[in-house]
mmCIF file of C-alpha atoms in Angstrom:
data_model
loop_
_atom_site.group_PDB
_atom_site.id
_atom_site.type_symbol
_atom_site.label_atom_id
_atom_site.label_comp_id
_atom_site.label_asym_id
_atom_site.label_seq_id
_atom_site.Cartn_x
_atom_site.Cartn_y
_atom_site.Cartn_z
ATOM 1 C CA TRP A 1 6.936 44.166 -39.333
ATOM 2 C CA TRP A 2 8.670 43.367 -36.015
ATOM 3 C CA GLY A 3 6.080 40.953 -34.636
ATOM 4 C CA ASN A 4 6.658 39.623 -31.130
ATOM 5 C CA LEU A 5 9.635 41.601 -29.845
ATOM 6 C CA TRP A 6 9.857 40.597 -26.254
ATOM 7 C CA VAL A 7 12.787 38.216 -26.055
ATOM 8 C CA VAL A 8 14.387 38.839 -22.682
ATOM 9 C CA PRO A 9 17.960 37.573 -22.147
ATOM 10 C CA LEU A 10 18.727 35.518 -19.053
ATOM 11 C CA TRP A 11 21.729 37.625 -18.126
ATOM 12 C CA GLU A 12 23.248 35.548 -15.314
ATOM 13 C CA GLU A 13 22.952 32.318 -17.295
ATOM 14 C CA THR A 14 24.302 33.985 -20.449
ATOM 15 C CA GLU A 15 27.321 35.360 -18.599
ATOM 16 C CA ARG A 16 27.940 32.001 -16.903
ATOM 17 C CA ARG A 17 27.872 30.125 -20.213
ATOM 18 C CA MET A 18 30.106 32.661 -21.922
ATOM 19 C CA GLN A 19 32.606 32.487 -19.074
ATOM 20 C CA ALA A 20 32.595 28.688 -19.263
ATOM 21 C CA TRP A 21 33.170 28.830 -23.031
ATOM 22 C CA TRP A 22 36.016 31.325 -22.599
ATOM 23 C CA GLU A 23 37.784 29.225 -19.980
ATOM 24 C CA GLY A 24 37.182 25.893 -21.708
ATOM 25 C CA GLU A 25 36.435 25.526 -25.411
ATOM 26 C CA ALA A 26 37.999 28.862 -26.354
ATOM 27 C CA VAL A 27 41.308 27.765 -24.851
ATOM 28 C CA ARG A 28 41.152 24.318 -26.474
ATOM 29 C CA GLU A 29 40.449 25.826 -29.895
ATOM 30 C CA GLY A 30 43.259 28.359 -29.564
ATOM 31 C CA VAL A 31 41.063 31.445 -29.436
ATOM 32 C CA HIS A 32 43.257 32.616 -26.590
ATOM 33 C CA VAL A 33 45.973 31.192 -24.364
ATOM 34 C CA GLU A 34 45.074 30.695 -20.735
ATOM 35 C CA ASP A 35 47.627 32.411 -18.516
ATOM 36 C CA ASP A 36 47.932 30.759 -15.108
ATOM 37 C CA ASN A 37 50.731 33.117 -14.096
ATOM 38 C CA ALA A 38 49.059 36.408 -14.922
ATOM 39 C CA ASP A 39 50.273 38.074 -11.716
ATOM 40 C CA ALA A 40 53.833 36.916 -12.149
ATOM 41 C CA ASP A 41 53.897 38.020 -15.750
ATOM 42 C CA ALA A 42 52.271 41.419 -15.141
ATOM 43 C CA ASN A 43 55.372 43.139 -16.478
ATOM 44 C CA ALA A 44 55.592 41.087 -19.658
ATOM 45 C CA ASN A 45 56.107 43.054 -22.855
ATOM 46 C CA ASP A 46 53.181 44.140 -25.023
ATOM 47 C CA ALA A 47 53.925 41.567 -27.703
ATOM 48 C CA ASP A 48 53.431 38.734 -25.221
ATOM 49 C CA ALA A 49 50.128 40.222 -24.105
ATOM 50 C CA ASP A 50 48.605 40.412 -27.591
ATOM 51 C CA HIS A 51 46.957 37.023 -27.239
ATOM 52 C CA THR A 52 44.684 38.288 -24.445
ATOM 53 C CA ALA A 53 42.664 40.432 -26.882
ATOM 54 C CA PRO A 54 41.563 38.085 -29.659
ATOM 55 C CA ILE A 55 39.043 38.800 -32.384
ATOM 56 C CA VAL A 56 36.012 36.597 -31.722
ATOM 57 C CA ILE A 57 33.496 36.035 -34.527
ATOM 58 C CA ALA A 58 30.105 34.999 -33.169
ATOM 59 C CA THR A 59 26.853 34.074 -34.886
ATOM 60 C CA GLY A 60 23.997 36.492 -34.278
ATOM 61 C CA PHE A 61 20.225 35.991 -34.267
ATOM 62 C CA VAL A 62 20.244 32.466 -32.802
ATOM 63 C CA ALA A 63 19.915 31.580 -29.116
ATOM 64 C CA THR A 64 18.646 28.886 -26.752
ATOM 65 C CA SER A 65 15.937 28.953 -24.117
ATOM 66 C CA SER A 66 16.562 28.251 -20.428
ATOM 67 C CA GLU A 67 15.671 24.597 -21.180
ATOM 68 C CA GLY A 68 18.270 24.460 -23.964
ATOM 69 C CA VAL A 69 15.747 24.563 -26.809
ATOM 70 C CA PRO A 70 17.082 26.362 -29.924
ATOM 71 C CA THR A 71 15.285 29.645 -30.647
ATOM 72 C CA THR A 72 15.918 33.020 -32.266
ATOM 73 C CA LEU A 73 15.982 36.682 -31.298
ATOM 74 C CA LYS A 74 13.313 37.415 -33.929
ATOM 75 C CA ARG A 75 13.613 39.625 -36.999
ATOM 76 C CA SER A 76 16.870 41.639 -37.181
ATOM 77 C CA GLY A 77 17.992 39.877 -34.028
ATOM 78 C CA SER A 78 21.644 40.129 -35.023
ATOM 79 C CA ASP A 79 21.577 43.762 -33.819
ATOM 80 C CA TYR A 80 20.283 42.488 -30.501
ATOM 81 C CA SER A 81 23.004 39.817 -30.400
ATOM 82 C CA ALA A 82 25.679 42.471 -30.851
ATOM 83 C CA THR A 83 24.493 44.573 -27.920
ATOM 84 C CA ILE A 84 23.969 41.496 -25.726
ATOM 85 C CA PHE A 85 27.603 40.514 -26.336
ATOM 86 C CA ALA A 86 28.620 44.119 -25.642
ATOM 87 C CA LYS A 87 26.946 44.008 -22.250
ATOM 88 C CA VAL A 88 28.353 40.655 -21.109
ATOM 89 C CA THR A 89 31.883 41.493 -22.326
ATOM 90 C CA HIS A 90 31.790 45.075 -20.953
ATOM 91 C CA ALA A 91 32.588 46.482 -24.396
ATOM 92 C CA SER A 92 33.482 50.150 -24.820
ATOM 93 C CA ARG A 93 31.335 50.562 -27.956
ATOM 94 C CA VAL A 94 29.189 48.765 -30.515
ATOM 95 C CA THR A 95 29.349 49.461 -34.253
ATOM 96 C CA MET A 96 26.538 48.225 -36.461
ATOM 97 C CA TRP A 97 27.471 48.189 -40.127
ATOM 98 C CA LYS A 98 24.437 48.783 -42.353
ATOM 99 C CA ASN A 99 23.808 49.780 -45.960
ATOM 100 C CA THR A 100 22.735 53.332 -45.055
ATOM 101 C CA ASP A 101 24.569 56.339 -43.600
ATOM 102 C CA GLY A 102 23.202 55.800 -40.098
ATOM 103 C CA VAL A 103 19.653 56.454 -38.885
ATOM 104 C CA TYR A 104 17.691 58.854 -41.103
ATOM 105 C CA THR A 105 15.141 61.538 -40.248
ATOM 106 C CA ALA A 106 12.630 59.625 -42.388
ATOM 107 C CA ASP A 107 12.509 56.740 -44.833
ATOM 108 C CA PRO A 108 14.619 58.053 -47.761
ATOM 109 C CA ARG A 109 12.608 55.873 -50.151
ATOM 110 C CA ARG A 110 9.560 57.980 -49.318
ATOM 111 C CA VAL A 111 11.196 61.259 -48.363
ATOM 112 C CA PRO A 112 14.108 62.042 -50.722
ATOM 113 C CA GLU A 113 15.083 65.033 -48.543
ATOM 114 C CA ALA A 114 15.706 62.825 -45.488
ATOM 115 C CA PHE A 115 19.206 62.962 -44.018
ATOM 116 C CA SER A 116 21.316 61.090 -41.501
ATOM 117 C CA ILE A 117 20.907 61.998 -37.819
ATOM 118 C CA SER A 118 24.260 62.614 -36.139
ATOM 119 C CA SER A 119 23.174 61.593 -32.627
ATOM 120 C CA LEU A 120 20.219 60.048 -30.818
ATOM 121 C CA LYS A 121 19.339 59.066 -27.278
ATOM 122 C CA TYR A 122 18.590 55.400 -26.594
ATOM 123 C CA ASP A 123 14.897 56.209 -26.055
ATOM 124 C CA GLU A 124 14.623 58.075 -29.355
ATOM 125 C CA ALA A 125 16.276 55.238 -31.262
ATOM 126 C CA MET A 126 13.948 52.661 -29.691
ATOM 127 C CA GLU A 127 10.865 54.734 -30.535
ATOM 128 C CA LEU A 128 11.972 55.206 -34.148
ATOM 129 C CA ALA A 129 12.724 51.501 -34.481
ATOM 130 C CA TYR A 130 9.458 50.399 -32.861
ATOM 131 C CA PHE A 131 7.420 52.569 -35.217
ATOM 132 C CA GLY A 132 9.021 51.398 -38.410
ATOM 133 C CA ALA A 133 12.645 52.578 -38.776
ATOM 134 C CA GLN A 134 13.914 49.159 -39.792
ATOM 135 C CA VAL A 135 17.593 50.052 -39.732
ATOM 136 C CA LEU A 136 17.567 49.025 -36.037
ATOM 137 C CA HIS A 137 15.984 46.353 -33.874
ATOM 138 C CA PRO A 138 13.718 48.050 -31.272
ATOM 139 C CA LEU A 139 15.267 46.163 -28.352
ATOM 140 C CA ALA A 140 18.879 46.429 -29.492
ATOM 141 C CA MET A 141 19.529 49.508 -27.342
ATOM 142 C CA VAL A 142 18.360 47.953 -24.063
ATOM 143 C CA PRO A 143 21.521 45.969 -23.151
ATOM 144 C CA CYS A 144 23.686 49.080 -23.594
ATOM 145 C CA ILE A 145 21.660 51.414 -21.387
ATOM 146 C CA ASP A 146 22.937 50.446 -17.919
ATOM 147 C CA SER A 147 26.599 50.890 -18.828
ATOM 148 C CA ASN A 148 25.903 53.751 -21.267
ATOM 149 C CA ILE A 149 27.703 51.890 -24.086
ATOM 150 C CA PRO A 150 27.609 53.991 -27.281
ATOM 151 C CA VAL A 151 26.086 52.363 -30.344
ATOM 152 C CA TYR A 152 27.372 53.550 -33.730
ATOM 153 C CA VAL A 153 25.338 52.954 -36.898
ATOM 154 C CA ARG A 154 27.541 53.266 -39.963
ATOM 155 C CA ASN A 155 27.532 52.434 -43.672
ATOM 156 C CA ILE A 156 29.611 49.465 -44.784
ATOM 157 C CA PHE A 157 29.696 50.977 -48.301
ATOM 158 C CA ASN A 158 30.677 54.447 -47.048
ATOM 159 C CA PRO A 159 33.018 53.820 -44.089
ATOM 160 C CA ALA A 160 34.394 57.370 -44.136
ATOM 161 C CA PHE A 161 30.992 58.714 -43.069
ATOM 162 C CA GLU A 162 30.580 58.992 -39.290
ATOM 163 C CA GLY A 163 26.962 57.840 -39.271
ATOM 164 C CA THR A 164 24.801 57.998 -36.133
ATOM 165 C CA VAL A 165 25.899 57.564 -32.521
ATOM 166 C CA ILE A 166 23.276 56.457 -29.985
ATOM 167 C CA GLN A 167 23.947 57.057 -26.303
ATOM 168 C CA GLY A 168 22.325 58.499 -23.169
ATOM 169 C CA ARG A 169 18.767 58.652 -21.850
ATOM 170 C CA CYS A 170 16.063 61.208 -22.557
ATOM 171 C CA ALA A 171 14.895 63.401 -19.716
ATOM 172 C CA SER A 172 11.786 62.066 -18.003
ATOM 173 C CA LEU A 173 8.551 64.044 -17.916
ATOM 174 C CA SER A 174 9.015 64.702 -14.191
ATOM 175 C CA GLU A 175 12.521 66.039 -14.829
ATOM 176 C CA VAL A 176 11.222 68.361 -17.547
ATOM 177 C CA ASN A 177 8.397 69.585 -15.310
ATOM 178 C CA LYS A 178 10.812 70.155 -12.424
ATOM 179 C CA ASP A 179 13.132 72.156 -14.665
ATOM 180 C CA GLY A 180 10.203 74.235 -15.852
ATOM 181 C CA LYS A 181 11.773 75.255 -19.153
ATOM 182 C CA VAL A 182 9.670 75.506 -22.293
ATOM 183 C CA VAL A 183 11.362 75.677 -25.692
ATOM 184 C CA ASN A 184 9.670 77.805 -28.332
ATOM 185 C CA TRP A 185 10.952 75.865 -31.320
ATOM 186 C CA ARG A 186 9.178 78.088 -33.828
ATOM 187 C CA SER A 187 11.357 81.046 -33.036
ATOM 188 C CA LYS A 188 14.547 81.663 -34.983
ATOM 189 C CA ARG A 189 16.598 81.068 -31.866
ATOM 190 C CA GLY A 190 14.675 78.003 -30.748
ATOM 191 C CA VAL A 191 15.575 74.333 -31.054
ATOM 192 C CA ILE A 192 13.648 72.011 -33.343
ATOM 193 C CA PRO A 193 12.788 69.088 -31.085
ATOM 194 C CA ILE A 194 11.902 66.512 -33.760
ATOM 195 C CA LYS A 195 14.571 63.934 -34.555
ATOM 196 C CA GLY A 196 12.663 61.769 -36.990
ATOM 197 C CA ILE A 197 9.343 60.788 -38.528
ATOM 198 C CA THR A 198 8.510 57.172 -39.174
ATOM 199 C CA SER A 199 5.491 55.002 -39.880
ATOM 200 C CA VAL A 200 3.933 51.564 -39.626
ATOM 201 C CA ASP A 201 1.794 50.566 -42.603
ATOM 202 C CA ARG A 202 -1.111 48.142 -42.889
ATOM 203 C CA VAL A 203 -2.716 48.462 -39.462
ATOM 204 C CA SER A 204 -6.336 48.280 -38.295
ATOM 205 C CA LEU A 205 -8.322 49.892 -35.475
ATOM 206 C CA LEU A 206 -10.264 47.580 -33.176
ATOM 207 C CA THR A 207 -12.800 49.394 -31.013
ATOM 208 C CA LEU A 208 -15.073 48.392 -28.134
ATOM 209 C CA GLU A 209 -17.735 51.062 -27.587
ATOM 210 C CA GLY A 210 -19.997 51.994 -24.703
ATOM 211 C CA ALA A 211 -19.117 49.622 -21.862
ATOM 212 C CA SER A 212 -19.808 52.116 -19.071
ATOM 213 C CA VAL A 213 -22.102 49.636 -17.268
ATOM 214 C CA ILE A 214 -19.178 47.254 -16.755
ATOM 215 C CA GLY A 215 -16.628 49.828 -15.580
ATOM 216 C CA GLY A 216 -13.421 51.092 -17.166
ATOM 217 C CA ALA A 217 -10.855 49.086 -15.196
ATOM 218 C CA GLU A 218 -12.567 45.745 -15.772
ATOM 219 C CA VAL A 219 -13.121 46.489 -19.451
ATOM 220 C CA ALA A 220 -9.451 47.339 -19.981
ATOM 221 C CA GLU A 221 -8.274 44.221 -18.152
ATOM 222 C CA ARG A 222 -10.542 41.866 -20.074
ATOM 223 C CA PHE A 223 -9.887 43.616 -23.405
ATOM 224 C CA MET A 224 -6.110 43.365 -23.150
ATOM 225 C CA GLY A 225 -6.335 39.866 -21.686
ATOM 226 C CA SER A 226 -8.249 38.680 -24.742
ATOM 227 C CA MET A 227 -5.589 40.170 -27.021
ATOM 228 C CA ALA A 228 -2.804 38.471 -25.080
ATOM 229 C CA ASP A 229 -4.582 35.103 -25.052
ATOM 230 C CA ALA A 230 -5.075 35.305 -28.830
ATOM 231 C CA GLY A 231 -1.439 36.292 -29.440
ATOM 232 C CA ILE A 232 -2.361 39.672 -30.937
ATOM 233 C CA ASN A 233 0.412 42.244 -31.294
ATOM 234 C CA VAL A 234 -1.138 45.447 -29.879
ATOM 235 C CA LEU A 235 0.770 48.454 -31.227
ATOM 236 C CA MET A 236 -1.111 51.327 -29.577
ATOM 237 C CA VAL A 237 -3.954 51.794 -27.066
ATOM 238 C CA THR A 238 -6.353 54.670 -26.427
ATOM 239 C CA GLN A 239 -9.257 54.795 -23.994
ATOM 240 C CA ALA A 240 -12.258 57.108 -23.523
ATOM 241 C CA SER A 241 -13.072 56.725 -19.834
ATOM 242 C CA SER A 242 -16.364 58.623 -20.078
ATOM 243 C CA GLU A 243 -17.918 55.827 -22.125
ATOM 244 C CA SER A 244 -15.502 53.050 -21.135
ATOM 245 C CA SER A 245 -14.559 52.680 -24.782
ATOM 246 C CA ILE A 246 -11.188 51.324 -25.892
ATOM 247 C CA THR A 247 -9.455 51.368 -29.267
ATOM 248 C CA VAL A 248 -6.296 49.467 -30.084
ATOM 249 C CA VAL A 249 -4.120 49.406 -33.179
ATOM 250 C CA VAL A 250 -3.221 45.939 -34.446
ATOM 251 C CA PRO A 251 -1.468 44.656 -37.575
ATOM 252 C CA GLU A 252 -3.913 44.402 -40.460
ATOM 253 C CA ASP A 253 -3.310 40.681 -40.906
ATOM 254 C CA GLN A 254 -4.302 40.065 -37.262
ATOM 255 C CA GLY A 255 -7.435 42.225 -37.360
ATOM 256 C CA LYS A 256 -10.065 39.532 -37.938
ATOM 257 C CA LYS A 257 -8.489 37.239 -35.352
ATOM 258 C CA ALA A 258 -8.471 40.086 -32.811
ATOM 259 C CA LEU A 259 -12.105 40.917 -33.607
ATOM 260 C CA GLY A 260 -13.171 37.311 -33.063
ATOM 261 C CA ALA A 261 -11.283 37.092 -29.774
ATOM 262 C CA LEU A 262 -12.863 40.281 -28.449
ATOM 263 C CA ARG A 263 -16.384 39.284 -29.456
ATOM 264 C CA SER A 264 -15.902 35.947 -27.722
ATOM 265 C CA THR A 265 -14.685 37.650 -24.535
ATOM 266 C CA PHE A 266 -17.635 40.065 -24.400
ATOM 267 C CA GLU A 267 -20.250 37.723 -25.888
ATOM 268 C CA LEU A 268 -22.553 37.908 -22.856
ATOM 269 C CA GLU A 269 -22.268 41.698 -22.565
ATOM 270 C CA LEU A 270 -23.074 42.114 -26.259
ATOM 271 C CA SER A 271 -26.202 39.959 -25.937
ATOM 272 C CA ARG A 272 -27.383 42.051 -22.971
ATOM 273 C CA SER A 273 -26.443 45.367 -24.662
ATOM 274 C CA ASN A 274 -23.982 46.165 -21.863
ATOM 275 C CA VAL A 275 -21.522 46.750 -24.699
ATOM 276 C CA ASN A 276 -22.805 48.840 -27.585
ATOM 277 C CA ALA A 277 -20.550 47.558 -30.348
ATOM 278 C CA ILE A 278 -17.231 45.967 -31.270
ATOM 279 C CA SER A 279 -15.889 47.035 -34.648
ATOM 280 C CA LEU A 280 -12.864 46.709 -36.906
ATOM 281 C CA THR A 281 -11.920 49.272 -39.535
ATOM 282 C CA ASP A 282 -11.885 48.045 -43.117
ATOM 283 C CA THR A 283 -10.053 51.101 -44.474
ATOM 284 C CA PRO A 284 -6.263 50.792 -45.005
ATOM 285 C CA MET A 285 -4.511 52.752 -42.269
ATOM 286 C CA SER A 286 -1.007 53.598 -41.040
ATOM 287 C CA ILE A 287 0.601 54.877 -37.860
ATOM 288 C CA VAL A 288 2.726 58.003 -38.271
ATOM 289 C CA ALA A 289 5.075 58.677 -35.359
ATOM 290 C CA ILE A 290 7.000 61.896 -34.721
ATOM 291 C CA VAL A 291 9.919 61.248 -32.385
ATOM 292 C CA GLY A 292 12.179 63.590 -30.458
ATOM 293 C CA GLU A 293 13.183 64.216 -26.846
ATOM 294 C CA GLY A 294 12.744 67.960 -27.176
ATOM 295 C CA MET A 295 9.013 67.738 -27.821
ATOM 296 C CA VAL A 296 8.396 67.238 -24.094
ATOM 297 C CA GLY A 297 7.646 70.699 -22.762
ATOM 298 C CA ALA A 298 8.000 72.390 -26.152
ATOM 299 C CA MET A 299 5.515 74.962 -27.403
ATOM 300 C CA THR A 300 3.677 73.954 -30.572
#
C-alpha cells in the first residue's frame, strides 16, 4: 500500500535550485540558449524563438532533503514529481500516461462493469487514491490545486481515448449547508453523487475500550502519540466519547507493533483498570470507501 505519504516539498528551495539549473547547467549543456538581449530581440521571428521552449526530460521519484541527502517521493512518486514540476514551471496542464483509460469507477479486476470517469475534482481524486485507487499517487494533486492546473490521466496504449481530467475543488460542507440544496439522487431526475468505489485490503482494527476515568481528550492525545512514536500508519480513526473508547484502522502487518505500543503507553492504566481493554482484531478486514462530491447534502 502507500505507506508513509507525507513528503512535503520545500517550494522556495526547489524553485531556487531549478532556476539556478536553468540559468547555469541547462545553458552549458545546450538545453536552451541564454538570450541576453531579449528586449531588443522582442520582434524576432518565430523560428528564432523556438529555442526558448525546449523539451526537458527529468527523472521522477528521486529527490534530496534540505540537507542534501538523497531520498525518494515514496511509492508512485513519479506522479508527484510531474505535478511538482508543473507547479514550479507554471505549466498549463499535466498529462499522466498510464496503462488504463483514466481513473475507473472501481477496480476493473474486481468489478468487470467498471468504467472510466470523465472528470473528477482534486479532492475526489485524492480520496480515491488514498483508499486504494493505485492509478494515482494520493498527494499528486496537491501541487496543482493553487493554480488550478488540470491533470489528465490517459492510456499510453489507447491515446485516442480522452481519459480522465482532474481539476477544481469540491464544495465544502459549510458551502453546501449555506446553499441549502438537497439532491434526491434516487429520483429519475436526480444526480447520482458517487464517482467511485475503492478499497484497502489487509487492515486491522485496534481498539482501546472504557477509558472514561482518564478523559477523552487525554486518551486521544496519548493514543495517537503512541502510534506516531511507533511509526504506525493510521488509516482511519473513530471515537466513542461516552466511554472514551477509540478505534483506529492500521495496516495488518503493523497490527502487532501498534498493539504493543498502545499497551506500553497505557500500562499503568491497564494495571489499575482505568482502561478496560486494548484489543486487535484477528479477522481479515478491508476498508471500502465510496467517494463523490455530491454525497454531501444528498438524500439516501
